[in-house]
Short mmCIF file of C-alpha atoms in Angstrom, two decimals:
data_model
loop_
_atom_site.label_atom_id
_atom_site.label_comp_id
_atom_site.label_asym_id
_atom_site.label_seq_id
_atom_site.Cartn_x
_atom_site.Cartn_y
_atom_site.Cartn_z
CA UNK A 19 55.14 -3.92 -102.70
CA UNK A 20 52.76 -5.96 -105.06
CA UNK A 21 55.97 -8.43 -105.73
CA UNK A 22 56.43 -9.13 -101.96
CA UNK A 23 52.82 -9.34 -101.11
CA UNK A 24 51.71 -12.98 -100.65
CA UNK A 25 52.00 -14.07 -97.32
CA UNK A 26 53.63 -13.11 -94.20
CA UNK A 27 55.92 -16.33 -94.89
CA UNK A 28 57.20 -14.56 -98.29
CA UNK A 29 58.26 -11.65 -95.78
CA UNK A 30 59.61 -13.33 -93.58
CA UNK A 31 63.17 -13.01 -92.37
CA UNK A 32 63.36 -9.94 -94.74
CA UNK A 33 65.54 -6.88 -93.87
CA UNK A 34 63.27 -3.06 -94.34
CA UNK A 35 64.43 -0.12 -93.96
CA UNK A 36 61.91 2.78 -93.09
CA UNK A 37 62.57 6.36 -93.30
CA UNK A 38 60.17 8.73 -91.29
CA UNK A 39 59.29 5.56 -88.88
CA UNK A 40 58.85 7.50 -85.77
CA UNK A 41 54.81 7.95 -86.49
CA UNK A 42 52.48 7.75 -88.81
CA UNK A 43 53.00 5.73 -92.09
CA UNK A 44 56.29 4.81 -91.46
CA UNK A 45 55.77 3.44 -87.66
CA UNK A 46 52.26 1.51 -89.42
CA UNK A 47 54.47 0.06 -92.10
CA UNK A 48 57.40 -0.93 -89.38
CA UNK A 49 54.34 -2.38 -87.11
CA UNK A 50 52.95 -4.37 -90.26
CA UNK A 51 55.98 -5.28 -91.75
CA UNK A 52 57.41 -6.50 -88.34
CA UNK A 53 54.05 -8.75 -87.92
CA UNK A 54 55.09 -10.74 -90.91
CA UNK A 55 58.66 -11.04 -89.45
CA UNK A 56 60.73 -8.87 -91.13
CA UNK A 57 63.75 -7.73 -89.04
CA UNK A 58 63.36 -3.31 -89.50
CA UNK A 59 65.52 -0.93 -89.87
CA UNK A 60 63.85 2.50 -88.19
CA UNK A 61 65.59 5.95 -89.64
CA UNK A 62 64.61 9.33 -88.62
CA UNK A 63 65.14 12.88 -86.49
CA UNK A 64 63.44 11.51 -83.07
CA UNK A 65 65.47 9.07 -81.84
CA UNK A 66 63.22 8.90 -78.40
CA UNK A 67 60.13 7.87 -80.69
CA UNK A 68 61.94 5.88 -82.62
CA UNK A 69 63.17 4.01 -79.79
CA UNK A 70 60.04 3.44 -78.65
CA UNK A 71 58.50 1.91 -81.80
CA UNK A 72 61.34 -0.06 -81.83
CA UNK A 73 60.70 -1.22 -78.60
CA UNK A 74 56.69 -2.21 -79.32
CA UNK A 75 57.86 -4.48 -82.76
CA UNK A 76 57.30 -8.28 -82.74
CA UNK A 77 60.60 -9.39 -84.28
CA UNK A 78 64.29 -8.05 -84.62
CA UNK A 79 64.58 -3.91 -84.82
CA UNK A 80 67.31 -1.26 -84.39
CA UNK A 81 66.95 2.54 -84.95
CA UNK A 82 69.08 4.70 -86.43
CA UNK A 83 69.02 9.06 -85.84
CA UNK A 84 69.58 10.86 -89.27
CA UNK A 85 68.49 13.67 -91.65
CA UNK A 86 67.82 11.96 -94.88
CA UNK A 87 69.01 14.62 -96.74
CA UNK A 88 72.40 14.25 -95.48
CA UNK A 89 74.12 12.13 -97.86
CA UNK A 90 77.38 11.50 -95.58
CA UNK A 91 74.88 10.26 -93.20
CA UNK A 92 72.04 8.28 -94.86
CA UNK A 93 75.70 6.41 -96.93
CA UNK A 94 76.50 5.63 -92.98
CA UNK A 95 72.87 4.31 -92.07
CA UNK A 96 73.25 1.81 -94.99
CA UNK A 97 76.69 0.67 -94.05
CA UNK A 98 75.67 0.15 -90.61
CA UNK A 99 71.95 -1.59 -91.37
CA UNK A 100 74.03 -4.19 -93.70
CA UNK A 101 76.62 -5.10 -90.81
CA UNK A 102 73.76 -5.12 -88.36
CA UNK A 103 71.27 -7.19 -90.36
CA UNK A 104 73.79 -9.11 -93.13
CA UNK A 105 71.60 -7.34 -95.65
CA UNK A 106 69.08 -4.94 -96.93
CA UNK A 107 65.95 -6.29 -98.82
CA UNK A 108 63.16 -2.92 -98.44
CA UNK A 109 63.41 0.16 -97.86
CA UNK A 110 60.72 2.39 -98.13
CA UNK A 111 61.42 6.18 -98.35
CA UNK A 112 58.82 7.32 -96.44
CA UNK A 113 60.00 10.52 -94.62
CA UNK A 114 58.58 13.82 -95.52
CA UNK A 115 57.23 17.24 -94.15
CA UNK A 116 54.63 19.67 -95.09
CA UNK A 117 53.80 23.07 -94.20
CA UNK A 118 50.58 25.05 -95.48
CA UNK A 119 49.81 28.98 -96.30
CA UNK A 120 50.43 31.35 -98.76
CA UNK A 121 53.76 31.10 -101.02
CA UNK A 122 54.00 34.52 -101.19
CA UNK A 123 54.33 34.42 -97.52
CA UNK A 124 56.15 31.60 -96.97
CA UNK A 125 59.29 31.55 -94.85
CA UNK A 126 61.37 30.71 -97.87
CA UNK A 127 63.83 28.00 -95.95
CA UNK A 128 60.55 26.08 -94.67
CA UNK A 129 59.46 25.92 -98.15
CA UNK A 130 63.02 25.02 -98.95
CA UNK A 131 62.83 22.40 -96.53
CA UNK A 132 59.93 20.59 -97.66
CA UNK A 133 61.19 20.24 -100.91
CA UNK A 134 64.57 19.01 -99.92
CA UNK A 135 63.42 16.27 -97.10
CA UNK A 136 60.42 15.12 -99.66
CA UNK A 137 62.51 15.01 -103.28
CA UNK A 138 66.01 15.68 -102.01
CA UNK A 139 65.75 13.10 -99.04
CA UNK A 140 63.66 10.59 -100.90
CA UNK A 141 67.01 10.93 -103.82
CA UNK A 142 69.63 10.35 -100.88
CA UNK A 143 68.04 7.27 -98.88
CA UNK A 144 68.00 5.81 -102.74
CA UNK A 145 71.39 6.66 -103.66
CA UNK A 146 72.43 5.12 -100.17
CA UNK A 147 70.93 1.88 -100.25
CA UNK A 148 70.10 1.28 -104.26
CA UNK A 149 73.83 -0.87 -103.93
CA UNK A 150 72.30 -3.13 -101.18
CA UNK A 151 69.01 -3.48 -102.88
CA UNK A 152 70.74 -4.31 -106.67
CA UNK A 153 72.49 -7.07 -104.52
CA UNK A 154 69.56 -8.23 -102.63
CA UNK A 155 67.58 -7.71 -105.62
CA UNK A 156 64.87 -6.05 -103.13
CA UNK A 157 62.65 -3.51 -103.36
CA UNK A 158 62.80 0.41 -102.81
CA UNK A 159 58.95 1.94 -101.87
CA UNK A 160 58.45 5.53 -102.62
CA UNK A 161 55.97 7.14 -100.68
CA UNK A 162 54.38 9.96 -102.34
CA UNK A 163 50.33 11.52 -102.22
CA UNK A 164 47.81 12.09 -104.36
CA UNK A 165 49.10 15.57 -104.23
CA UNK A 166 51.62 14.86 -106.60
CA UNK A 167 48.75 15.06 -109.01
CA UNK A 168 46.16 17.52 -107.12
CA UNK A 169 47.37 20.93 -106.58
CA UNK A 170 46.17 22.29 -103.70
CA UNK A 171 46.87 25.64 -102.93
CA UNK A 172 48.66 26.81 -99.46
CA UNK A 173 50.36 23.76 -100.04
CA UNK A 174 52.43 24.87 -102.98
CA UNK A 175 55.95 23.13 -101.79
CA UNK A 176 54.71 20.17 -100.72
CA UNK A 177 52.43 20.07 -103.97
CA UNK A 178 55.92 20.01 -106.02
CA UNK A 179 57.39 18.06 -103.90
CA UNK A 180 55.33 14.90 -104.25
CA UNK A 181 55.25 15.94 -107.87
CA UNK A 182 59.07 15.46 -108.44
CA UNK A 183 58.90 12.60 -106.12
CA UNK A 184 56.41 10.76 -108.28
CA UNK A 185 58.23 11.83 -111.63
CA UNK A 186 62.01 10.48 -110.27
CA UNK A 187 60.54 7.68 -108.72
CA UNK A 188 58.84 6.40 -112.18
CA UNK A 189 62.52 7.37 -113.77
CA UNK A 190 64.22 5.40 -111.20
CA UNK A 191 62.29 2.11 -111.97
CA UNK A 192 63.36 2.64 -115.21
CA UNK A 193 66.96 2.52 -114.51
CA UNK A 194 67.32 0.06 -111.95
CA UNK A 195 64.11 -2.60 -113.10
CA UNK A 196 66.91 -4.45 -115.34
CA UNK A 197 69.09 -5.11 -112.33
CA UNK A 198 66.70 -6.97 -110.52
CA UNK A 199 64.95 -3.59 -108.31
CA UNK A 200 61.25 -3.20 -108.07
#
């Protein structure tokens, strides 16, 4: 977020949406971002945890429970995060899964899975908010991992996850950099 980065006062009064906020990088990034007082935007499958990182923010939060990769949904989150917060600045599509072991015996719908909450999740949550963001002229985050570029085997879906998540993300920009989204 190198064009938002100067100053909690730059921040400030923002609207972020985080995907995956219920723990780790996504409840650090809600905790950070809500320090600088941005109002956020929690999304995710544990609505218990996310209520209670909602609950330990500084500034202005709601939660919402959904599966990013369900498009019906996520298109739902967005409407409802606009008429909440009057508008949508961030979000950072941070949700994602892994599983480890051998592909050959892999319970093909967890591999499945990992590949459609990383890449097909990451896809939806864009396609959801990229109208609030072209009219905010805001910012979407992509979380990825340095596995996108490291194979590491036992880790073979989430390995191509990351991978297509890095390679659509660095399309995206393309597409959408013109209209004002970093």
């Amino acid at each position: 977020m190198s064009g938002m980065s100067g100053g909690g006062t730059r921040l400030a009064g923002r609207v972020a949406v985080i995907t995956g906020a219920a723990r780790g990088v996504g409840e650090l990034l809600a905790r950070k971002l809500s320090a600088r007082g941005v109002k956020v935007a929690l999304v995710g499958l544990e609505p218990d945890a996310l209520k209670q990182v909602s609950e330990r923010l500084h500034g202005e939060s709601a939660y919402w429970h959904a599966d990013v990769t369900d498009q019906e949904a996520m298109a739902r989150v967005a409407r409802e995060v606009g008429e909440r917060f009057g508008r949508i600045d961030i979000v950072v599509a941070n949700a994602g899964v892994a599983n480890g072991g051998p592909f050959a015996a892999s319970d093909p719908e967890a591999w499945r899975r990992v590949i459609e909450v990383n890449l097909i999740g990451s896809a939806v949550t864009a396609r959801a908010f990229l109208p609030a963001l072209t009219e905010s002229r805001g910012y979407l985050l992509q979380v990825a991992s340095l596995a996108a570029i490291t194979p590491a085997p036992m880790m073979s879906a989430y390995c191509a996850s990351k991978s297509g998540v890095e390679a659509y993300a660095h399309c995206l920009r393309g597409e959408v950099g013109h209209k004002g989204v970093g």
